[in-house]
Amino acid sequence: MFKNNFAQTGRLLQLNLRRDWLKLTLWLLGLVGLMVGYAAAIGTIFPDEAARESLIATLKTPAMVAFLGYFPEHVAMTDAVMFSGEMLVFMSLMYGLASLLIAISATRGEEEAGLVELLQAKNVGRHAFLLAGFWEVLLFNLATLLLVGGGLSVIHMTGANLSGDWLTATLPAAFGLLFGVVGLLLAQVVAETRSAMASSLALLGLAYLVRMSIDVSQPSANWWSPFGWLERAGAYYQNNWWPLGLLVLSSGVLFAGAFWASDARDLGAGLIAVRNGRVKSRLLRGPLTALIKTDARSFWSWLIGALIIGLMYGSIFNTLADMIDSNPMIKQTIGNQTRQQAGNQVVVTFMATLSIVLVTIAVIRALFLTNRLYGDGQLGYIELFAAKPIGRIRLGATYVGYALINGWLTLGAGVCGLYLGNVAVLPQPVAAKYFWQMFGANSVAVLVFVAVAAVLLAFAPKWRHLLLAYAGIGFVLMYFRNIFQLSDQVVKVVPYGWFKNIPQQPLDWSVLGVMIGLSVILLAVAAWGYRRRDQIFN
Amino acid sequence: MTAQPILQVKHLRKNFGKFTALSDVSLQVNPGEVVGFIGPNGAGKSTTIRTILGMLKADGGTVTVFGQDAWQDAVNIHERLAYVPGDVYLWPNFTGGQTIDLLLKMSGQQHTPRTDALIQAFDLDPAKKNSTYSKGNRQKVALIAALSSDVDFYIFDEPTSGLDPLNENIFQQEVARLKAAGKAILLSSHILSEVEKMGDTIAIIRQGKIIEVGSLTQMRHLTRTNVTVTTQGDLASLAKLTGVHNFHLSAHQTTRATFAVDSEALSPVLQAVAALTVTNLQIAPPALEDLFMRYYDQAAEPEVTGDVQK
């Protein structure tokens, strides 16, 4: 029975590691580098008391709490406590992302590629792939644990203790394991790699969002999300180890579930079967409608996701306004009317920081869709279009146009959510015109990204993923520019750096005009290039 | 009918970076003609077809379809053409029926009773999602859409590689119907027998070069007929006759032998056999496999080269 289920797991693991070594190494370098690198630098980045005070004040603002996690009150602020407060939640998100991607490609990905069928015909156990995937995720997270733990204990930040160092190293690794197992489970439940990725990413996102909304309103209830468990550990100041037990226990339960699901299903199928559909479709008539139909599920997920994130941020507007109210000095010196205005002013300033979150989501959505022009070629769909009386310009414009409109829709959903949250919680809501400005300026940024992506696709499709990295770097620059104390010139390397103070300040039409003009030129260049190059297939 | 060829490829060249995919491809398809385009894997069949379809840009030579340039006028050309790719990949969440209709609509074609007849003939369940289809069923979806289109030129890239013999037969009947209706058909394959059954003209491609074009009968004279014979007399002397190859005498009896005869030497050899009083004779018709093998063997068997010249 044991042999039947697990034979050759070790060899499979070896194969996986050999195939994935580059991916694993890059993730490992990235994660360990960020953790250990920041720990080593934290003492020198904020040497004097003033810089630390301003950092701590920034970290306690709702924008930062929403993004990085709850920041402990009434605790002596040493470098070590600051480090864990800033890094644990966000880095665990990254650990979780890495682990679930690794887990799914090692199990459902292999199955879809036909590798499982090939190998299961040999004396490889029925659940060997599942177990090998688990080992891969476990080894990956153990490696980060050892490297980060070792690094932190060597660096020994001010205020650090050995227990805290290892807790800080272990928590994200256990969190990674948990979401790796979530990936393994969903890879057994649904029948397609894409669905498995989408559903486990949605769960990770949900856990993050739940924590976000709890942290800004009522941090004591944050055990509702696994992210909250990390905060509950109080690394360096309380050093609770029980959240670790909780993470490991839930990983174990979910892994047992994955085994059950794997046992109950057939090869190539999921627990949830693919149902038959209608023979006719009134919608389908060309590349655009085909794209809309294949994209339908993502379309709604992104739109609703962006709306929810907007709502979450919008619903903390009152907390911001309260900061004005709770200050007795301000309360005394300014009247009721002005006080509300001042509160709203704080909210508007906060919106400038927030817009970077919403626009980054929109940009990622748009870039994914633009890149489908290449991806669908690899999948063989473009070949079917290209053999029809459909011009290249129409084909390219369909994908790029759909990407652009979706980028704008996603941005719109986020801004809309923000506005609704604002209306719901503030007695005197921030005026709609600020939201329009926010949308207007940032939609130009989406346009710029899509135009550059189109040029890359036309001339150097191999480098198409670079833009995603650029968008990510842009996000970090913009969101944390106050923490890193970046100059105005530095943030201008990304499109949204040019209007970082919108909606606080009115739109600068000359800047926007130049960006729009530039995008139109880039799109024309892309069209010219796409028309004259070979179509790229598998 | 011969006024203008449907497809005219002249000295086509195509490079991918440093790799030369096609070095010299010339090809012609006329109305009412089925051209079999054969060659081993990686010879450049799909590259040629994708250049004809304007998906790849030629580095040299000309490709015209309906007298128009394949790259410049791709959209106009594609209105009058149907194509089935070699590897059919379909949108996973559409059903087969939806996919057929989509492919038809994009060509400006209608879903006709013919379409339904074809769905039935090929025994396809159109309510199933593409992601649940096997390779053969995905191929059927693309074939049904192409075969029920009313166009002038049909291109099939290895159309029957996933079909069972029953469906392969239906496909062959359909091609015969199209040919009778005066349509032009280009059919690529590495399965020689299927081209042999349908093709009027055969073009053989190898390493990016067309090495032979001609009708099946024109090529037959280059092939060898396989003979198995049992006689009352001793067959050993046959081995010395010109045009006899691969002569194998049975181990137990000298009155039984198998050998291959060059088509042009068939008559004298059979006369020699007849003189020995035949008790059993089997003659296998020349298959394109034999012809193909002769090209394969070129490097190994230099003496064959002389025979190949027309």
Short mmCIF file of N, CA and C in Angstrom, two decimals, chain B residues 8-106:
data_model
loop_
_atom_site.label_atom_id
_atom_site.label_comp_id
_atom_site.label_asym_id
_atom_site.label_seq_id
_atom_site.Cartn_x
_atom_site.Cartn_y
_atom_site.Cartn_z
N GLN B 8 0.78 29.66 -55.91
CA GLN B 8 2.03 29.67 -56.67
C GLN B 8 3.16 30.07 -55.71
N VAL B 9 4.02 29.11 -55.38
CA VAL B 9 5.17 29.41 -54.52
C VAL B 9 6.41 29.27 -55.38
N LYS B 10 7.24 30.32 -55.39
CA LYS B 10 8.44 30.26 -56.22
C LYS B 10 9.68 30.55 -55.38
N HIS B 11 10.55 29.57 -55.30
CA HIS B 11 11.87 29.73 -54.66
C HIS B 11 11.79 30.39 -53.30
N LEU B 12 10.88 29.92 -52.50
CA LEU B 12 10.67 30.49 -51.16
C LEU B 12 11.84 30.17 -50.24
N ARG B 13 12.29 31.19 -49.53
CA ARG B 13 13.34 31.02 -48.52
C ARG B 13 12.84 31.57 -47.20
N LYS B 14 13.21 30.94 -46.10
CA LYS B 14 12.84 31.46 -44.79
C LYS B 14 13.90 31.08 -43.76
N ASN B 15 14.40 32.07 -43.06
CA ASN B 15 15.36 31.81 -41.99
C ASN B 15 14.75 32.19 -40.65
N PHE B 16 15.09 31.42 -39.62
CA PHE B 16 14.80 31.84 -38.25
C PHE B 16 16.13 32.12 -37.60
N GLY B 17 16.51 33.37 -37.52
CA GLY B 17 17.84 33.70 -37.03
C GLY B 17 18.87 33.08 -37.97
N LYS B 18 19.75 32.26 -37.41
CA LYS B 18 20.79 31.66 -38.25
C LYS B 18 20.31 30.39 -38.92
N PHE B 19 19.20 29.85 -38.39
CA PHE B 19 18.71 28.58 -38.90
C PHE B 19 17.91 28.78 -40.18
N THR B 20 18.30 28.02 -41.22
CA THR B 20 17.56 28.10 -42.48
C THR B 20 16.46 27.05 -42.46
N ALA B 21 15.20 27.53 -42.35
CA ALA B 21 14.08 26.59 -42.29
C ALA B 21 13.71 26.14 -43.70
N LEU B 22 13.69 27.09 -44.63
CA LEU B 22 13.36 26.76 -46.02
C LEU B 22 14.45 27.36 -46.90
N SER B 23 15.03 26.54 -47.77
CA SER B 23 16.07 27.11 -48.63
C SER B 23 15.58 27.29 -50.06
N ASP B 24 14.72 26.40 -50.54
CA ASP B 24 14.21 26.57 -51.90
C ASP B 24 12.94 25.75 -52.05
N VAL B 25 11.79 26.43 -51.92
CA VAL B 25 10.52 25.72 -52.02
C VAL B 25 9.71 26.32 -53.16
N SER B 26 9.38 25.50 -54.13
CA SER B 26 8.49 25.93 -55.21
C SER B 26 7.34 24.94 -55.27
N LEU B 27 6.14 25.47 -55.45
CA LEU B 27 4.95 24.64 -55.28
C LEU B 27 3.82 25.29 -56.06
N GLN B 28 2.95 24.47 -56.63
CA GLN B 28 1.82 25.03 -57.35
C GLN B 28 0.59 24.17 -57.11
N VAL B 29 -0.56 24.82 -56.88
CA VAL B 29 -1.80 24.08 -56.74
C VAL B 29 -2.83 24.70 -57.68
N ASN B 30 -3.46 23.87 -58.51
CA ASN B 30 -4.45 24.35 -59.46
C ASN B 30 -5.86 24.02 -58.98
N PRO B 31 -6.86 24.70 -59.54
CA PRO B 31 -8.24 24.35 -59.19
C PRO B 31 -8.52 22.88 -59.51
N GLY B 32 -9.25 22.21 -58.65
CA GLY B 32 -9.60 20.82 -58.88
C GLY B 32 -8.44 19.86 -58.66
N GLU B 33 -7.39 20.36 -58.05
CA GLU B 33 -6.20 19.51 -57.86
C GLU B 33 -5.94 19.28 -56.37
N VAL B 34 -5.55 18.07 -56.02
CA VAL B 34 -5.14 17.78 -54.65
C VAL B 34 -3.63 17.58 -54.67
N VAL B 35 -2.93 18.46 -53.97
CA VAL B 35 -1.48 18.33 -53.92
C VAL B 35 -1.09 17.78 -52.55
N GLY B 36 -0.41 16.67 -52.56
CA GLY B 36 0.10 16.09 -51.33
C GLY B 36 1.48 16.66 -51.06
N PHE B 37 1.65 17.15 -49.85
CA PHE B 37 2.90 17.82 -49.51
C PHE B 37 3.55 16.97 -48.43
N ILE B 38 4.54 16.18 -48.81
CA ILE B 38 5.05 15.23 -47.82
C ILE B 38 6.52 15.46 -47.50
N GLY B 39 6.86 15.05 -46.33
CA GLY B 39 8.23 15.17 -45.88
C GLY B 39 8.33 14.72 -44.45
N PRO B 40 9.53 14.38 -43.98
CA PRO B 40 9.69 13.94 -42.59
C PRO B 40 9.45 15.10 -41.61
N ASN B 41 9.35 14.78 -40.34
CA ASN B 41 9.17 15.83 -39.32
C ASN B 41 10.31 16.82 -39.40
N GLY B 42 9.96 18.10 -39.29
CA GLY B 42 11.00 19.12 -39.27
C GLY B 42 11.54 19.48 -40.64
N ALA B 43 10.91 18.98 -41.71
CA ALA B 43 11.42 19.27 -43.05
C ALA B 43 11.05 20.68 -43.51
N GLY B 44 10.01 21.26 -42.89
CA GLY B 44 9.60 22.61 -43.27
C GLY B 44 8.19 22.68 -43.81
N LYS B 45 7.39 21.63 -43.59
CA LYS B 45 6.01 21.64 -44.11
C LYS B 45 5.19 22.74 -43.46
N SER B 46 5.19 22.76 -42.13
CA SER B 46 4.37 23.76 -41.44
C SER B 46 4.89 25.17 -41.69
N THR B 47 6.21 25.33 -41.77
CA THR B 47 6.76 26.66 -42.05
C THR B 47 6.29 27.14 -43.42
N THR B 48 6.31 26.25 -44.41
CA THR B 48 5.83 26.62 -45.74
C THR B 48 4.37 27.04 -45.67
N ILE B 49 3.57 26.23 -44.98
CA ILE B 49 2.13 26.52 -44.92
C ILE B 49 1.88 27.85 -44.20
N ARG B 50 2.62 28.10 -43.12
CA ARG B 50 2.41 29.36 -42.40
C ARG B 50 2.87 30.55 -43.21
N THR B 51 3.82 30.35 -44.11
CA THR B 51 4.21 31.44 -45.00
C THR B 51 3.12 31.67 -46.03
N ILE B 52 2.54 30.58 -46.53
CA ILE B 52 1.44 30.71 -47.48
C ILE B 52 0.28 31.46 -46.84
N LEU B 53 0.10 31.26 -45.53
CA LEU B 53 -1.00 31.90 -44.82
C LEU B 53 -0.64 33.31 -44.35
N GLY B 54 0.55 33.78 -44.68
CA GLY B 54 0.92 35.15 -44.31
C GLY B 54 1.19 35.32 -42.83
N MET B 55 1.47 34.22 -42.14
CA MET B 55 1.80 34.34 -40.71
C MET B 55 3.30 34.57 -40.55
N LEU B 56 4.07 34.05 -41.48
CA LEU B 56 5.51 34.26 -41.48
C LEU B 56 5.87 35.03 -42.74
N LYS B 57 6.87 35.88 -42.62
CA LYS B 57 7.26 36.70 -43.76
C LYS B 57 8.42 36.03 -44.49
N ALA B 58 8.27 35.86 -45.80
CA ALA B 58 9.30 35.19 -46.59
C ALA B 58 10.57 36.03 -46.63
N ASP B 59 11.72 35.35 -46.58
CA ASP B 59 12.98 36.07 -46.71
C ASP B 59 13.44 36.12 -48.16
N GLY B 60 12.80 35.35 -49.01
CA GLY B 60 13.16 35.37 -50.41
C GLY B 60 12.14 34.57 -51.20
N GLY B 61 12.03 34.85 -52.50
CA GLY B 61 11.05 34.15 -53.32
C GLY B 61 9.68 34.80 -53.21
N THR B 62 8.72 34.24 -53.93
CA THR B 62 7.38 34.83 -53.89
C THR B 62 6.35 33.76 -53.53
N VAL B 63 5.32 34.20 -52.83
CA VAL B 63 4.18 33.33 -52.52
C VAL B 63 2.92 34.08 -52.93
N THR B 64 2.20 33.57 -53.91
CA THR B 64 0.94 34.20 -54.28
C THR B 64 -0.19 33.19 -54.18
N VAL B 65 -1.32 33.68 -53.63
CA VAL B 65 -2.52 32.87 -53.54
C VAL B 65 -3.62 33.66 -54.26
N PHE B 66 -4.35 33.01 -55.12
CA PHE B 66 -5.35 33.68 -55.97
C PHE B 66 -4.71 34.86 -56.71
N GLY B 67 -3.44 34.76 -57.02
CA GLY B 67 -2.75 35.84 -57.72
C GLY B 67 -2.38 37.02 -56.84
N GLN B 68 -2.64 36.92 -55.52
CA GLN B 68 -2.31 38.01 -54.61
C GLN B 68 -1.16 37.62 -53.71
N ASP B 69 -0.45 38.63 -53.21
CA ASP B 69 0.71 38.35 -52.37
C ASP B 69 0.27 37.83 -51.00
N ALA B 70 0.88 36.72 -50.59
CA ALA B 70 0.42 36.04 -49.36
C ALA B 70 0.59 36.90 -48.12
N TRP B 71 1.60 37.75 -48.09
CA TRP B 71 1.85 38.58 -46.90
C TRP B 71 1.01 39.85 -46.95
N GLN B 72 1.07 40.55 -48.09
CA GLN B 72 0.39 41.85 -48.19
C GLN B 72 -1.13 41.72 -48.15
N ASP B 73 -1.65 40.74 -48.88
CA ASP B 73 -3.10 40.66 -49.04
C ASP B 73 -3.70 39.53 -48.23
N ALA B 74 -3.06 39.21 -47.09
CA ALA B 74 -3.49 38.06 -46.31
C ALA B 74 -4.99 38.07 -46.02
N VAL B 75 -5.51 39.23 -45.65
CA VAL B 75 -6.92 39.28 -45.24
C VAL B 75 -7.84 38.91 -46.41
N ASN B 76 -7.56 39.49 -47.60
CA ASN B 76 -8.38 39.17 -48.78
C ASN B 76 -8.30 37.70 -49.11
N ILE B 77 -7.09 37.17 -49.05
CA ILE B 77 -6.88 35.76 -49.40
C ILE B 77 -7.65 34.86 -48.44
N HIS B 78 -7.57 35.20 -47.14
CA HIS B 78 -8.16 34.31 -46.14
C HIS B 78 -9.68 34.23 -46.22
N GLU B 79 -10.29 35.21 -46.91
CA GLU B 79 -11.74 35.12 -47.09
C GLU B 79 -12.13 33.93 -47.95
N ARG B 80 -11.19 33.48 -48.76
CA ARG B 80 -11.52 32.42 -49.72
C ARG B 80 -10.75 31.14 -49.42
N LEU B 81 -10.37 30.97 -48.15
CA LEU B 81 -9.49 29.84 -47.83
C LEU B 81 -9.87 29.24 -46.48
N ALA B 82 -9.68 27.94 -46.35
CA ALA B 82 -9.91 27.30 -45.05
C ALA B 82 -8.66 26.53 -44.66
N TYR B 83 -8.36 26.53 -43.36
CA TYR B 83 -7.09 25.96 -42.89
C TYR B 83 -7.30 25.16 -41.62
N VAL B 84 -6.68 24.01 -41.56
CA VAL B 84 -6.67 23.22 -40.33
C VAL B 84 -5.22 23.02 -39.90
N PRO B 85 -4.84 23.58 -38.75
CA PRO B 85 -3.44 23.46 -38.33
C PRO B 85 -3.09 22.03 -37.93
N GLY B 86 -1.79 21.78 -37.86
CA GLY B 86 -1.32 20.44 -37.52
C GLY B 86 -1.62 20.07 -36.09
N ASP B 87 -1.31 20.99 -35.17
CA ASP B 87 -1.67 20.79 -33.77
C ASP B 87 -2.83 21.72 -33.50
N VAL B 88 -3.99 21.15 -33.27
CA VAL B 88 -5.16 22.00 -33.03
C VAL B 88 -5.29 22.28 -31.54
N TYR B 89 -5.11 23.54 -31.15
CA TYR B 89 -5.35 23.94 -29.76
C TYR B 89 -6.57 24.84 -29.76
N LEU B 90 -7.51 24.56 -28.88
CA LEU B 90 -8.76 25.32 -28.87
C LEU B 90 -8.98 25.93 -27.50
N TRP B 91 -9.71 27.03 -27.45
CA TRP B 91 -10.04 27.71 -26.21
C TRP B 91 -10.69 26.72 -25.25
N PRO B 92 -10.08 26.48 -24.09
CA PRO B 92 -10.51 25.35 -23.25
C PRO B 92 -11.95 25.45 -22.76
N ASN B 93 -12.45 26.68 -22.53
CA ASN B 93 -13.78 26.76 -21.90
C ASN B 93 -14.93 26.90 -22.90
N PHE B 94 -14.64 26.80 -24.20
CA PHE B 94 -15.73 26.80 -25.19
C PHE B 94 -16.12 25.35 -25.47
N THR B 95 -17.38 25.17 -25.90
CA THR B 95 -17.76 23.82 -26.32
C THR B 95 -17.36 23.65 -27.78
N GLY B 96 -17.36 22.39 -28.24
CA GLY B 96 -17.02 22.11 -29.62
C GLY B 96 -17.94 22.83 -30.59
N GLY B 97 -19.25 22.81 -30.27
CA GLY B 97 -20.23 23.47 -31.14
C GLY B 97 -19.97 24.96 -31.26
N GLN B 98 -19.67 25.59 -30.12
CA GLN B 98 -19.40 27.03 -30.12
C GLN B 98 -18.15 27.33 -30.94
N THR B 99 -17.15 26.46 -30.81
CA THR B 99 -15.90 26.69 -31.52
C THR B 99 -16.10 26.59 -33.03
N ILE B 100 -16.87 25.58 -33.45
CA ILE B 100 -17.13 25.43 -34.89
C ILE B 100 -17.81 26.69 -35.43
N ASP B 101 -18.82 27.15 -34.71
CA ASP B 101 -19.54 28.34 -35.16
C ASP B 101 -18.64 29.57 -35.19
N LEU B 102 -17.80 29.69 -34.16
CA LEU B 102 -16.88 30.84 -34.12
C LEU B 102 -15.94 30.81 -35.32
N LEU B 103 -15.38 29.63 -35.60
CA LEU B 103 -14.44 29.52 -36.71
C LEU B 103 -15.14 29.83 -38.04
N LEU B 104 -16.39 29.38 -38.15
CA LEU B 104 -17.14 29.66 -39.37
C LEU B 104 -17.44 31.15 -39.51
N LYS B 105 -17.89 31.75 -38.42
CA LYS B 105 -18.26 33.17 -38.46
C LYS B 105 -17.07 34.03 -38.84
N MET B 106 -15.90 33.68 -38.28
CA MET B 106 -14.74 34.51 -38.58
C MET B 106 -14.36 34.45 -40.05
#
